Amino acid sequence: MDSFSTVIRTASQEQHTEAETSTFMSDLLGGKLGVDAYARYTEQLWFVYEALETGAGGLAADPVAGPFVRPELFRLAALERDLAHLRGPRWRAGLTALPATRAYADRVRSCVEGWPGGYLAHHYTRYLGDLSGGQIIRDRAERTWGFARKGDGVRFYVFEGIANPAAFKREYRALLDGVPADDLEKQRIVAECKKAFALNTAMFQALGEEFPLSA
Ligand code: HEM
């Protein structure tokens, strides 16, 4: 039988490709959009990570989610520095969530509050992605909009507390493989992971509508 980390990865592979090749992501990474689109995307991430990280401390003792609550992953402070750079010191005043972002953050919040397995699904979808493809996005953003390497504007993608991301990801997969959940709960977690990908894709779709190339 496949390990849980393999199951969850395989189950979300198709949707990963969909997210990766979404019009908004392709345009953003293809250098076709202005820094305003990147800033708007970063604002949306703020709502997602605010939901993921506020109250996550309350899951620290949970047998399923607890081992994944790692402060070195937390991104909210980095996002806030990026937004101050991108939008200026009054960045908070102009911060708004797209409806798709609101739906995503609401779903994450309800998992944080009531379902540790669901939180794990959202945790995996975002943080393992940020540690992987996020590095490609950072590199592209630095080149396209001239941010300092690993500096303000792209701090979200820089995990200061993780010296060896490959080793961290190996450890993360081992934690997934040992998660103390029965088969039914694991199936539910995989289903939530697929939902997490769908929520990301919906957010990209909404961003794509806000930043059509022809505009
Ligand atoms: C253009 C955007 C993206 C690129 C270029 C990209 C690229 C990659 C690459 C190369 C890996 C493999 C890393 C490895 O094997 O260690 C990966 C893994 C991953 N990505 Fe992405 N990705 C993108 C977008 C996304 C998005 C939007 C999400 C979800 C929100 C996501 C979630 C993940 C996850 C969860 C993994 C870990 C898979 C696993 O090993 O279990 N990625 N990504």
Short mmCIF file of C-alpha atoms and ligand atoms in Angstrom, two decimals:
data_model
loop_
_atom_site.label_atom_id
_atom_site.label_comp_id
_atom_site.label_asym_id
_atom_site.label_seq_id
_atom_site.Cartn_x
_atom_site.Cartn_y
_atom_site.Cartn_z
CA MET A 1 0.00 0.00 0.00
CA ASP A 2 1.23 3.50 -0.81
CA SER A 3 2.37 5.70 2.04
CA PHE A 4 0.01 8.51 3.04
CA SER A 5 2.40 11.16 1.70
CA THR A 6 2.34 9.41 -1.68
CA VAL A 7 -1.44 9.05 -1.62
CA ILE A 8 -2.01 12.72 -0.87
CA ARG A 9 0.53 13.81 -3.46
CA THR A 10 -0.88 11.55 -6.17
CA ALA A 11 -4.46 12.51 -5.39
CA SER A 12 -3.70 16.20 -5.86
CA GLN A 13 -1.32 15.93 -8.82
CA GLU A 14 -3.85 16.74 -11.49
CA GLN A 15 -5.12 19.77 -9.60
CA HIS A 16 -1.56 20.85 -8.97
CA THR A 17 -1.00 21.06 -12.71
CA GLU A 18 -4.27 22.95 -13.06
CA ALA A 19 -3.23 25.52 -10.42
CA GLU A 20 0.27 25.81 -11.79
CA THR A 21 -0.92 26.39 -15.34
CA SER A 22 -3.88 28.64 -14.47
CA THR A 23 -4.06 31.75 -16.59
CA PHE A 24 -3.25 34.05 -13.67
CA MET A 25 -0.21 32.02 -12.55
CA SER A 26 1.05 31.63 -16.11
CA ASP A 27 0.67 35.34 -16.80
CA LEU A 28 2.27 36.27 -13.49
CA LEU A 29 5.22 33.93 -13.93
CA GLY A 30 5.48 34.80 -17.60
CA GLY A 31 6.21 38.40 -16.62
CA LYS A 32 3.07 39.60 -18.35
CA LEU A 33 1.46 41.30 -15.35
CA GLY A 34 2.44 44.39 -13.44
CA VAL A 35 3.55 44.49 -9.84
CA ASP A 36 0.02 45.55 -8.91
CA ALA A 37 -1.25 42.05 -9.76
CA TYR A 38 1.51 40.53 -7.66
CA ALA A 39 0.58 42.84 -4.78
CA ARG A 40 -3.08 41.94 -5.11
CA TYR A 41 -2.18 38.24 -5.01
CA THR A 42 0.00 38.83 -1.93
CA GLU A 43 -2.96 40.56 -0.26
CA GLN A 44 -5.10 37.49 -0.89
CA LEU A 45 -2.42 35.30 0.66
CA TRP A 46 -2.56 37.48 3.76
CA PHE A 47 -6.19 36.40 4.34
CA VAL A 48 -5.36 32.75 3.78
CA TYR A 49 -2.40 32.73 6.17
CA GLU A 50 -4.22 34.81 8.72
CA ALA A 51 -6.78 32.00 8.81
CA LEU A 52 -4.13 29.25 8.82
CA GLU A 53 -2.04 30.76 11.58
CA THR A 54 -4.46 32.52 13.91
CA GLY A 55 -5.49 29.95 16.46
CA ALA A 56 -3.16 27.27 15.10
CA GLY A 57 -1.39 27.32 18.46
CA GLY A 58 -4.55 25.80 19.89
CA LEU A 59 -3.86 22.68 17.80
CA ALA A 60 -0.34 22.20 19.18
CA ALA A 61 -1.39 19.36 21.48
CA ASP A 62 -3.57 17.64 18.90
CA PRO A 63 -2.16 14.22 17.92
CA VAL A 64 -2.93 14.69 14.21
CA ALA A 65 -2.29 18.39 13.61
CA GLY A 66 0.05 19.20 16.51
CA PRO A 67 3.34 17.96 15.00
CA PHE A 68 2.72 20.16 11.96
CA VAL A 69 2.31 23.38 13.93
CA ARG A 70 5.84 24.70 13.41
CA PRO A 71 6.61 28.37 13.97
CA GLU A 72 9.38 28.31 11.36
CA LEU A 73 6.66 27.85 8.74
CA PHE A 74 4.53 30.79 9.82
CA ARG A 75 4.21 33.33 7.04
CA LEU A 76 2.00 36.11 8.36
CA ALA A 77 4.82 38.37 9.63
CA ALA A 78 6.69 37.95 6.33
CA LEU A 79 3.53 38.74 4.35
CA GLU A 80 3.02 41.90 6.37
CA ARG A 81 6.55 43.08 5.61
CA ASP A 82 6.01 42.34 1.93
CA LEU A 83 2.73 44.25 1.92
CA ALA A 84 4.29 47.25 3.64
CA HIS A 85 6.87 47.25 0.85
CA LEU A 86 4.36 46.69 -1.94
CA ARG A 87 1.55 48.94 -0.73
CA GLY A 88 3.23 51.30 1.73
CA PRO A 89 2.82 51.79 5.46
CA ARG A 90 -0.96 52.10 5.20
CA TRP A 91 -1.29 48.72 3.45
CA ARG A 92 -3.88 47.54 5.93
CA ALA A 93 -6.33 50.29 5.01
CA GLY A 94 -6.64 49.10 1.42
CA LEU A 95 -6.66 45.38 2.15
CA THR A 96 -9.70 43.57 0.74
CA ALA A 97 -10.45 39.92 0.14
CA LEU A 98 -11.94 38.75 -3.12
CA PRO A 99 -15.09 36.64 -2.54
CA ALA A 100 -13.13 33.51 -3.56
CA THR A 101 -10.44 34.38 -1.03
CA ARG A 102 -13.03 34.94 1.67
CA ALA A 103 -14.53 31.50 0.95
CA TYR A 104 -11.07 29.90 1.12
CA ALA A 105 -10.14 31.63 4.39
CA ASP A 106 -13.53 30.77 5.92
CA ARG A 107 -13.03 27.10 5.11
CA VAL A 108 -9.52 27.13 6.61
CA ARG A 109 -10.78 28.88 9.73
CA SER A 110 -13.54 26.34 10.28
CA CYS A 111 -10.94 23.55 10.07
CA VAL A 112 -8.62 25.32 12.50
CA GLU A 113 -11.52 25.65 14.89
CA GLY A 114 -13.14 22.26 14.54
CA TRP A 115 -11.26 19.67 12.49
CA PRO A 116 -7.53 19.04 12.94
CA GLY A 117 -7.40 16.65 9.94
CA GLY A 118 -8.84 19.37 7.72
CA TYR A 119 -6.28 21.84 9.03
CA LEU A 120 -3.58 19.33 8.09
CA ALA A 121 -4.94 19.16 4.53
CA HIS A 122 -4.77 22.94 4.18
CA HIS A 123 -1.39 23.06 5.88
CA TYR A 124 0.07 20.55 3.43
CA THR A 125 -1.42 22.26 0.38
CA ARG A 126 0.03 25.64 1.19
CA TYR A 127 3.26 25.18 3.11
CA LEU A 128 4.69 22.26 1.16
CA GLY A 129 3.84 24.16 -2.01
CA ASP A 130 5.49 27.32 -0.73
CA LEU A 131 8.63 25.36 0.07
CA SER A 132 8.62 23.86 -3.43
CA GLY A 133 7.11 25.83 -6.31
CA GLY A 134 7.16 28.94 -4.14
CA GLN A 135 10.88 29.16 -4.76
CA ILE A 136 10.26 29.34 -8.50
CA ILE A 137 7.70 32.09 -7.95
CA ARG A 138 10.18 34.02 -5.77
CA ASP A 139 12.91 33.82 -8.37
CA ARG A 140 10.56 35.00 -11.09
CA ALA A 141 9.17 37.83 -8.96
CA GLU A 142 12.66 39.08 -8.11
CA ARG A 143 13.59 39.18 -11.80
CA THR A 144 10.31 40.60 -13.07
CA TRP A 145 9.71 43.37 -10.58
CA GLY A 146 13.24 43.95 -9.31
CA PHE A 147 12.88 42.95 -5.67
CA ALA A 148 16.12 42.43 -3.79
CA ARG A 149 17.04 38.75 -3.66
CA LYS A 150 15.13 37.24 -0.74
CA GLY A 151 14.28 40.79 0.35
CA ASP A 152 11.21 42.93 0.91
CA GLY A 153 8.42 41.96 -1.47
CA VAL A 154 9.33 38.26 -1.55
CA ARG A 155 9.87 37.50 2.13
CA PHE A 156 6.78 35.31 2.05
CA TYR A 157 8.82 32.81 0.01
CA VAL A 158 11.86 32.94 2.28
CA PHE A 159 11.83 30.53 5.19
CA GLU A 160 14.55 31.99 7.40
CA GLY A 161 14.14 29.20 9.95
CA ILE A 162 14.50 26.34 7.47
CA ALA A 163 18.10 25.89 6.43
CA ASN A 164 17.53 22.77 4.35
CA PRO A 165 14.11 22.72 2.63
CA ALA A 166 14.69 19.31 1.02
CA ALA A 167 15.40 17.75 4.42
CA PHE A 168 12.44 19.59 5.91
CA LYS A 169 10.14 18.22 3.20
CA ARG A 170 11.45 14.69 3.79
CA GLU A 171 10.71 15.05 7.48
CA TYR A 172 7.29 16.49 6.68
CA ARG A 173 6.43 13.51 4.48
CA ALA A 174 7.55 11.16 7.26
CA LEU A 175 5.20 12.97 9.64
CA LEU A 176 2.38 12.55 7.12
CA ASP A 177 3.16 8.86 6.82
CA GLY A 178 2.90 8.43 10.57
CA VAL A 179 -0.22 10.50 11.13
CA PRO A 180 -2.40 8.76 13.72
CA ALA A 181 -5.64 8.66 11.73
CA ASP A 182 -7.69 5.71 10.50
CA ASP A 183 -8.33 5.03 6.83
CA LEU A 184 -11.64 6.84 6.74
CA GLU A 185 -10.14 9.97 8.30
CA LYS A 186 -7.22 9.77 5.86
CA GLN A 187 -9.70 9.67 3.00
CA ARG A 188 -11.39 12.73 4.41
CA ILE A 189 -8.05 14.51 4.66
CA VAL A 190 -7.26 13.69 1.03
CA ALA A 191 -10.68 14.99 -0.01
CA GLU A 192 -10.03 18.21 1.92
CA CYS A 193 -6.67 18.56 0.21
CA LYS A 194 -8.42 18.40 -3.15
CA LYS A 195 -10.83 21.00 -1.90
CA ALA A 196 -7.89 23.17 -0.83
CA PHE A 197 -6.46 22.99 -4.34
CA ALA A 198 -9.87 23.87 -5.79
CA LEU A 199 -10.10 26.87 -3.46
CA ASN A 200 -6.69 28.05 -4.66
CA THR A 201 -7.69 27.62 -8.28
CA ALA A 202 -10.88 29.60 -7.67
CA MET A 203 -8.80 32.38 -6.13
CA PHE A 204 -6.50 32.41 -9.19
CA GLN A 205 -9.54 32.48 -11.45
CA ALA A 206 -10.87 35.55 -9.62
CA LEU A 207 -7.47 37.23 -9.79
CA GLY A 208 -7.28 36.43 -13.48
CA GLU A 209 -10.60 38.17 -13.99
CA GLU A 210 -9.35 41.21 -12.12
CA PHE A 211 -6.16 41.36 -14.18
CA PRO A 212 -7.05 40.38 -17.74
CA LEU A 213 -4.10 40.73 -20.08
CA SER A 214 -6.02 42.95 -22.45
CA ALA A 215 -6.55 45.58 -19.75
C1 HEM B 1 3.35 28.21 -10.86
C2 HEM B 1 3.14 27.75 -9.71
C3 HEM B 1 3.75 26.49 -9.17
C4 HEM B 1 4.90 25.84 -9.50
C5 HEM B 1 5.93 26.24 -10.52
C6 HEM B 1 4.98 24.68 -8.64
C7 HEM B 1 6.01 23.76 -8.66
C8 HEM B 1 6.15 22.71 -7.80
C9 HEM B 1 7.23 21.75 -7.83
C10 HEM B 1 8.41 21.78 -8.79
C11 HEM B 1 7.00 20.85 -6.84
C12 HEM B 1 7.84 19.61 -6.52
C13 HEM B 1 8.80 19.83 -5.41
C14 HEM B 1 9.34 18.55 -4.82
O1 HEM B 1 9.12 17.44 -5.34
O2 HEM B 1 9.97 18.64 -3.79
C15 HEM B 1 5.78 21.25 -6.18
C16 HEM B 1 5.23 20.60 -5.12
C17 HEM B 1 4.08 21.00 -4.48
N1 HEM B 1 3.26 22.06 -4.83
FE1 HEM B 1 3.56 23.31 -6.36
N2 HEM B 1 3.89 24.64 -7.83
C18 HEM B 1 3.11 25.73 -8.14
C19 HEM B 1 1.91 26.06 -7.59
C20 HEM B 1 1.35 25.42 -6.54
C21 HEM B 1 0.10 25.80 -5.93
C22 HEM B 1 -0.78 26.96 -6.35
C23 HEM B 1 -0.12 24.93 -4.92
C24 HEM B 1 -1.26 24.85 -3.95
C25 HEM B 1 -1.82 25.87 -3.45
C26 HEM B 1 1.00 24.00 -4.87
C27 HEM B 1 1.16 22.98 -3.98
C28 HEM B 1 2.20 22.07 -3.97
C29 HEM B 1 2.35 21.00 -3.01
C30 HEM B 1 1.40 20.67 -1.89
C31 HEM B 1 3.53 20.33 -3.33
C32 HEM B 1 4.12 19.13 -2.61
C33 HEM B 1 3.80 17.83 -3.31
C34 HEM B 1 4.35 16.67 -2.49
O3 HEM B 1 5.54 16.39 -2.65
O4 HEM B 1 3.61 16.06 -1.72
N3 HEM B 1 1.86 24.34 -5.87
N4 HEM B 1 5.29 22.38 -6.78
#
